[in-house]
Short mmCIF file of C-alpha atoms in Angstrom, two decimals:
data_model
loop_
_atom_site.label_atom_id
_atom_site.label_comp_id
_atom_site.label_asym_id
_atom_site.label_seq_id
_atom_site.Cartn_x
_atom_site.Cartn_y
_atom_site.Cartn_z
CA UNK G 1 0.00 0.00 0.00
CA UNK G 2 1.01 3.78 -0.95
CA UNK G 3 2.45 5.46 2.09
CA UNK G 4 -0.03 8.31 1.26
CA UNK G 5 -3.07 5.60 1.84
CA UNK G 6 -1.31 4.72 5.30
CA UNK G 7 -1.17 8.24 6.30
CA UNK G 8 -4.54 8.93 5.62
CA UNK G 9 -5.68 5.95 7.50
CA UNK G 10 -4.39 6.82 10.29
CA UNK G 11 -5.49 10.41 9.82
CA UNK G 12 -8.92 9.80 9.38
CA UNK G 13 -8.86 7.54 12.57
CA UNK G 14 -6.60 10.89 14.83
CA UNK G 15 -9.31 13.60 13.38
CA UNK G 16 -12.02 11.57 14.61
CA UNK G 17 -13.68 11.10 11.39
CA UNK G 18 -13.58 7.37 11.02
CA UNK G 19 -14.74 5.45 14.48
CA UNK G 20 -15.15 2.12 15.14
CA UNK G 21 -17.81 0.48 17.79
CA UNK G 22 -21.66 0.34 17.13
CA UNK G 23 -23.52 3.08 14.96
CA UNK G 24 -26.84 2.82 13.38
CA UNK G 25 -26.54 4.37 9.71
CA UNK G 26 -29.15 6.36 7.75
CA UNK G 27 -30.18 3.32 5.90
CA UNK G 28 -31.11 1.53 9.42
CA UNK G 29 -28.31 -0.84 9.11
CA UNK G 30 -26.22 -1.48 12.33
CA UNK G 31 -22.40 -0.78 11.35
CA UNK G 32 -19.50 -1.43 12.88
CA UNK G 33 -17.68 1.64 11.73
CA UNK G 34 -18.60 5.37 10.96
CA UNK G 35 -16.71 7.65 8.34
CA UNK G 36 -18.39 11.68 9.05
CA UNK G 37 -16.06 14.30 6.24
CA UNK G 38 -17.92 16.71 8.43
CA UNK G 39 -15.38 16.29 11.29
CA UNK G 40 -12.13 17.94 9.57
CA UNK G 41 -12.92 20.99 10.22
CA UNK G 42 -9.61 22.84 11.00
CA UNK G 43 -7.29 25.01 8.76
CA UNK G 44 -4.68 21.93 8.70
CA UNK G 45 -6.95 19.39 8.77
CA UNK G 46 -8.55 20.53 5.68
CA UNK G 47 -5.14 21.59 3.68
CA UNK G 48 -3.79 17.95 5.14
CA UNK G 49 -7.13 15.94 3.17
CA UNK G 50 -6.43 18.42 0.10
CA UNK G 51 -3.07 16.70 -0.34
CA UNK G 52 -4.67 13.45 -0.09
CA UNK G 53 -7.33 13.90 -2.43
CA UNK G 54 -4.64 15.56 -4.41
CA UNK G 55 -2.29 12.24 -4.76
CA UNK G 56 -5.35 9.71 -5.37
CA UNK G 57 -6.26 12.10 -8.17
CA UNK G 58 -2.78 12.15 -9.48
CA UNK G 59 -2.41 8.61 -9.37
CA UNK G 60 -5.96 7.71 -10.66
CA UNK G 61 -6.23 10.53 -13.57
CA UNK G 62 -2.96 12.30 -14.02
CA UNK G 63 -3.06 15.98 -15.17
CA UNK G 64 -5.56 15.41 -17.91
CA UNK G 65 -8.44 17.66 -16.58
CA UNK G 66 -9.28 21.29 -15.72
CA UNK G 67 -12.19 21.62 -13.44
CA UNK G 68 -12.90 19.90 -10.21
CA UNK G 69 -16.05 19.98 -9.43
CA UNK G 70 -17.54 19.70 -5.72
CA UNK G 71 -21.77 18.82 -4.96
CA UNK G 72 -22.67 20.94 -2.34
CA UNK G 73 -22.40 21.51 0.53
CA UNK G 74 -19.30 18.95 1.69
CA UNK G 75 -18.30 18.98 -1.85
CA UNK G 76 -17.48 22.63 -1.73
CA UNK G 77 -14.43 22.67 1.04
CA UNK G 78 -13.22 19.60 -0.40
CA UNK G 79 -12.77 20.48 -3.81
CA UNK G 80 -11.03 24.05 -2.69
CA UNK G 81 -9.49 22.44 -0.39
CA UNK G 82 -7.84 19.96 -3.01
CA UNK G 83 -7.05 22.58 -5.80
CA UNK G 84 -4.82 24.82 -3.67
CA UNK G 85 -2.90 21.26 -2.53
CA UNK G 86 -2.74 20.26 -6.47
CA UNK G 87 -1.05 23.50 -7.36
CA UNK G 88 1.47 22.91 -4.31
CA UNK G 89 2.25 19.31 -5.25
CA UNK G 90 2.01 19.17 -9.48
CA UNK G 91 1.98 22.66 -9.86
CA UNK G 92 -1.10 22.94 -12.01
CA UNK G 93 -3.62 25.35 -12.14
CA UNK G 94 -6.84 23.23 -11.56
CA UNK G 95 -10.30 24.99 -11.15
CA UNK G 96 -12.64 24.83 -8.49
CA UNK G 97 -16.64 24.40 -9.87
CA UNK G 98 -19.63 23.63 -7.12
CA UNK G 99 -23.58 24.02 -8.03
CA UNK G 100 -25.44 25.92 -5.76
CA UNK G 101 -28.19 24.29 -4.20
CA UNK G 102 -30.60 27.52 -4.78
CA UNK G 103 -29.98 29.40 -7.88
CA UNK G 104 -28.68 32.88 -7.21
CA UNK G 105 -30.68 35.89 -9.68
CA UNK G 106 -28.67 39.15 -8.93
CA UNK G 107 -24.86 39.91 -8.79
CA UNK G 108 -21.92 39.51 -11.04
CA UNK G 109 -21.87 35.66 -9.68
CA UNK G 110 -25.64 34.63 -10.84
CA UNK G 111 -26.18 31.51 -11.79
CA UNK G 112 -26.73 27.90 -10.87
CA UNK G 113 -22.81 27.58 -9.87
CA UNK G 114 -19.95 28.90 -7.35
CA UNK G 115 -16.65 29.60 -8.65
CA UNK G 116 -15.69 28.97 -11.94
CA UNK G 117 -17.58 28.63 -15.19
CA UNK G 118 -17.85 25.33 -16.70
CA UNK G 119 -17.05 25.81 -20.50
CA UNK G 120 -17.17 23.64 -23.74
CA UNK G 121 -14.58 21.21 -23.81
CA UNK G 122 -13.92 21.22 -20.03
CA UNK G 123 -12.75 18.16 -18.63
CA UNK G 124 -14.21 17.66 -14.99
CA UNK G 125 -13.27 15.69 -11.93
CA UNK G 126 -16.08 14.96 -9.69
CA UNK G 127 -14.88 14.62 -5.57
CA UNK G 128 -16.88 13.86 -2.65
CA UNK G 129 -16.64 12.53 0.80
CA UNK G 130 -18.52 9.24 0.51
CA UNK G 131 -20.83 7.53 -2.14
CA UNK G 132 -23.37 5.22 -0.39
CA UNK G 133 -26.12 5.73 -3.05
CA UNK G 134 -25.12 7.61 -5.86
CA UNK G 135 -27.51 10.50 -5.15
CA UNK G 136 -25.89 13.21 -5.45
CA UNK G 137 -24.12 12.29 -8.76
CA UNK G 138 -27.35 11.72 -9.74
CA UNK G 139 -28.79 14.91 -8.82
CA UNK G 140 -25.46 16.84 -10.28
CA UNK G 141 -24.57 15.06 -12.99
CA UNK G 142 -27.13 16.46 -15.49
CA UNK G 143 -26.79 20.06 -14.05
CA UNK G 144 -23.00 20.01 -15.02
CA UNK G 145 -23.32 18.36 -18.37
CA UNK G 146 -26.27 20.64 -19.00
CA UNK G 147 -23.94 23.92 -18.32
CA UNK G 148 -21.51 23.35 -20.91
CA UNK G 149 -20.36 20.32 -23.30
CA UNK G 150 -17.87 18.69 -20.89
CA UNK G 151 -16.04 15.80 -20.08
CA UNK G 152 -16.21 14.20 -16.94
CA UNK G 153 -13.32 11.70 -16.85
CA UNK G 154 -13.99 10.27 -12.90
CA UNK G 155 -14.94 10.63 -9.47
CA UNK G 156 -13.05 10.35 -6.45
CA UNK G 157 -13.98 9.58 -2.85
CA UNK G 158 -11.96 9.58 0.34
CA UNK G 159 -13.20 5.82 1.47
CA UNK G 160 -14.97 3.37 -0.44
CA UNK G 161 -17.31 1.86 1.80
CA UNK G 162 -17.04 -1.34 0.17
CA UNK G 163 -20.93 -2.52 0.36
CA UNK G 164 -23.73 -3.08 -1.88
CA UNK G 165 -25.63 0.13 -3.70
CA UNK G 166 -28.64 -0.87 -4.98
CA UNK G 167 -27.79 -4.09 -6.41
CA UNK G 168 -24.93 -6.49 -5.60
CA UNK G 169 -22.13 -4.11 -6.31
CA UNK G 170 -20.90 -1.18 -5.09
CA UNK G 171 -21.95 2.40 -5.19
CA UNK G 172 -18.95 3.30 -6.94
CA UNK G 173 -19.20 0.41 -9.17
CA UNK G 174 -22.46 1.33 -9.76
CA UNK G 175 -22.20 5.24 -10.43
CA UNK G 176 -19.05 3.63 -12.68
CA UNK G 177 -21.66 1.37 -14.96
CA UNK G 178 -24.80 3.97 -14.71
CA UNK G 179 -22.59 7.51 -16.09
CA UNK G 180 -19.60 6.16 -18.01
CA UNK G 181 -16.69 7.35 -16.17
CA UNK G 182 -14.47 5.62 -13.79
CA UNK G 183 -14.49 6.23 -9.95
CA UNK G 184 -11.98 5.65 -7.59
CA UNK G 185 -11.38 6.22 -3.76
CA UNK G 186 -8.05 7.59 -1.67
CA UNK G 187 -8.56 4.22 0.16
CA UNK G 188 -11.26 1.07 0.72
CA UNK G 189 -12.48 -0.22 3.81
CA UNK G 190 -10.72 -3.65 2.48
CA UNK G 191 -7.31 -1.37 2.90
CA UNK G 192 -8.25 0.66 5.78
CA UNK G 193 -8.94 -3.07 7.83
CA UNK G 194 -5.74 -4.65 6.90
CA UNK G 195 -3.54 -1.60 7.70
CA UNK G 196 -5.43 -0.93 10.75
CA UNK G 197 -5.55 -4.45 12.12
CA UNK G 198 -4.16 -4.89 15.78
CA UNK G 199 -2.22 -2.00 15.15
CA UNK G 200 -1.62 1.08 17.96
CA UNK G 201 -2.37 4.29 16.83
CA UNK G 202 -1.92 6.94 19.55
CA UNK G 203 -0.87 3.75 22.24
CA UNK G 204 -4.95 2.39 21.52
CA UNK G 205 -5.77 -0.16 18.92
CA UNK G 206 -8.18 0.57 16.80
CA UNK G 207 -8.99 -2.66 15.00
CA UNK G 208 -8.73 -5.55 17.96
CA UNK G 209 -9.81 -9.10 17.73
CA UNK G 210 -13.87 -8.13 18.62
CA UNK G 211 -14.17 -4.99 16.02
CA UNK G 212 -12.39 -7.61 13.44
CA UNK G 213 -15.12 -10.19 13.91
CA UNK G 214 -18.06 -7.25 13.77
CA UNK G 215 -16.86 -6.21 10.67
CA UNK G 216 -16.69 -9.39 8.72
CA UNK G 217 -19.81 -10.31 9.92
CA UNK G 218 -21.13 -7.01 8.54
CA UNK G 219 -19.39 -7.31 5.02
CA UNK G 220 -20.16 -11.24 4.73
CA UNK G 221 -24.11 -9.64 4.67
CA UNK G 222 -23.67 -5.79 3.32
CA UNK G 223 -19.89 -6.45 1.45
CA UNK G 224 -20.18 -5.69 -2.21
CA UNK G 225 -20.00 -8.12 -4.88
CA UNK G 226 -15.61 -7.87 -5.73
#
């Protein structure tokens, strides 16, 4: 594994924003583990995940594309967040694009969008936090290819969950087969386990023996088809 991916396991785990124990998730399943993007919410937590998000981009799509383009409202710091940390790593001038989720009538700035433009012959990165369902792509996706005559060449998450969408596969597998494009994530919860695995972070471990069994037992029912 990338020693990026192994930093940002164990950074997720010291901001708080992945946990481990008993949670009850929006869908009414009972999970072993929680992931909340809401939780980084410091100046160097936030430029910290931009260089993240910046490497898993790099390595999953190169330079190849000039927008990146963040749902609102999570989507918004992320994809700032990951521009500023693109230019510091590769040195490229990526844009920042995010859809408002009220059109705004008045002002220099009207429109369905914050920050830039998309144009003709824009090629777009989509990021996000997590993709359980694929609703927000699916809410976004025609407002962006509606704006201008684009190219989206991916998505990328910070974890892929690793369980079933709608059918047997993914969400990301399934956003993948649905729009066209690929999709990819910094890490997967198949990495995040192994790494994490009886291993001290901080003098606690995170993954013992008990949380081990809980979560096979929840991907041998939820786990997406591989």
């Amino acid at each position: 594994m990338e020693q990026y991916k192994q930093e940002f396991i164990e950074f997720m785990v010291e901001s708080g924003v992945l946990k481990f124990g008993d949670f009850t998730l929006k869908s009414g399943r009972k999970s072993p583990f929680f992931m909340n993007a809401g939780d980084y919410v410091t100046g160097y937590q936030l430029g910290r995940l931009g260089e993240y998000y910046a490497r898993a981009i790099h390595d999953n799509y190169g330079d190849d594309f000039d927008v990146l383009f963040g749902p609102a409202y999570k989507g918004i710091p992320l994809s700032v967040a990951t521009v500023i940390a693109y230019d510091k790593l590769y040195g490229k001038q990526i844009r920042y694009c995010s859809d408002r989720k009220e059109e705004k009538d008045h002002g220099a700035d009207k429109g369905s969008f914050l920050g830039s433009k998309l144009k003709d012959g824009d090629r777009v990165v989509m990021i996000e936090d997590v993709t359980t369902s694929g609703k927000s792509i699916e809410e976004t996706f025609p407002k962006i290819t509606g704006a201008a005559n684009i190219t989206v060449k991916g998505l990328i998450v910070s974890l892929n969950r690793m369980e079933k969408g709608k059918g047997s596969k993914c969400a990301l597998d399934e956003v993948s087969e649905l729009y066209g494009f690929p999709t990819a994530a910094i890490v997967n919860m198949d990495e995040v386990t192994e790494y994490l695995y009886n291993r001290e972070i901080n003098g606690r471990v995170i993954i013992d023996d008990n949380i081990k069994q809980a979560l096979d037992a929840y991907f041998a029912i939820y786990g997406a088809e591989k």
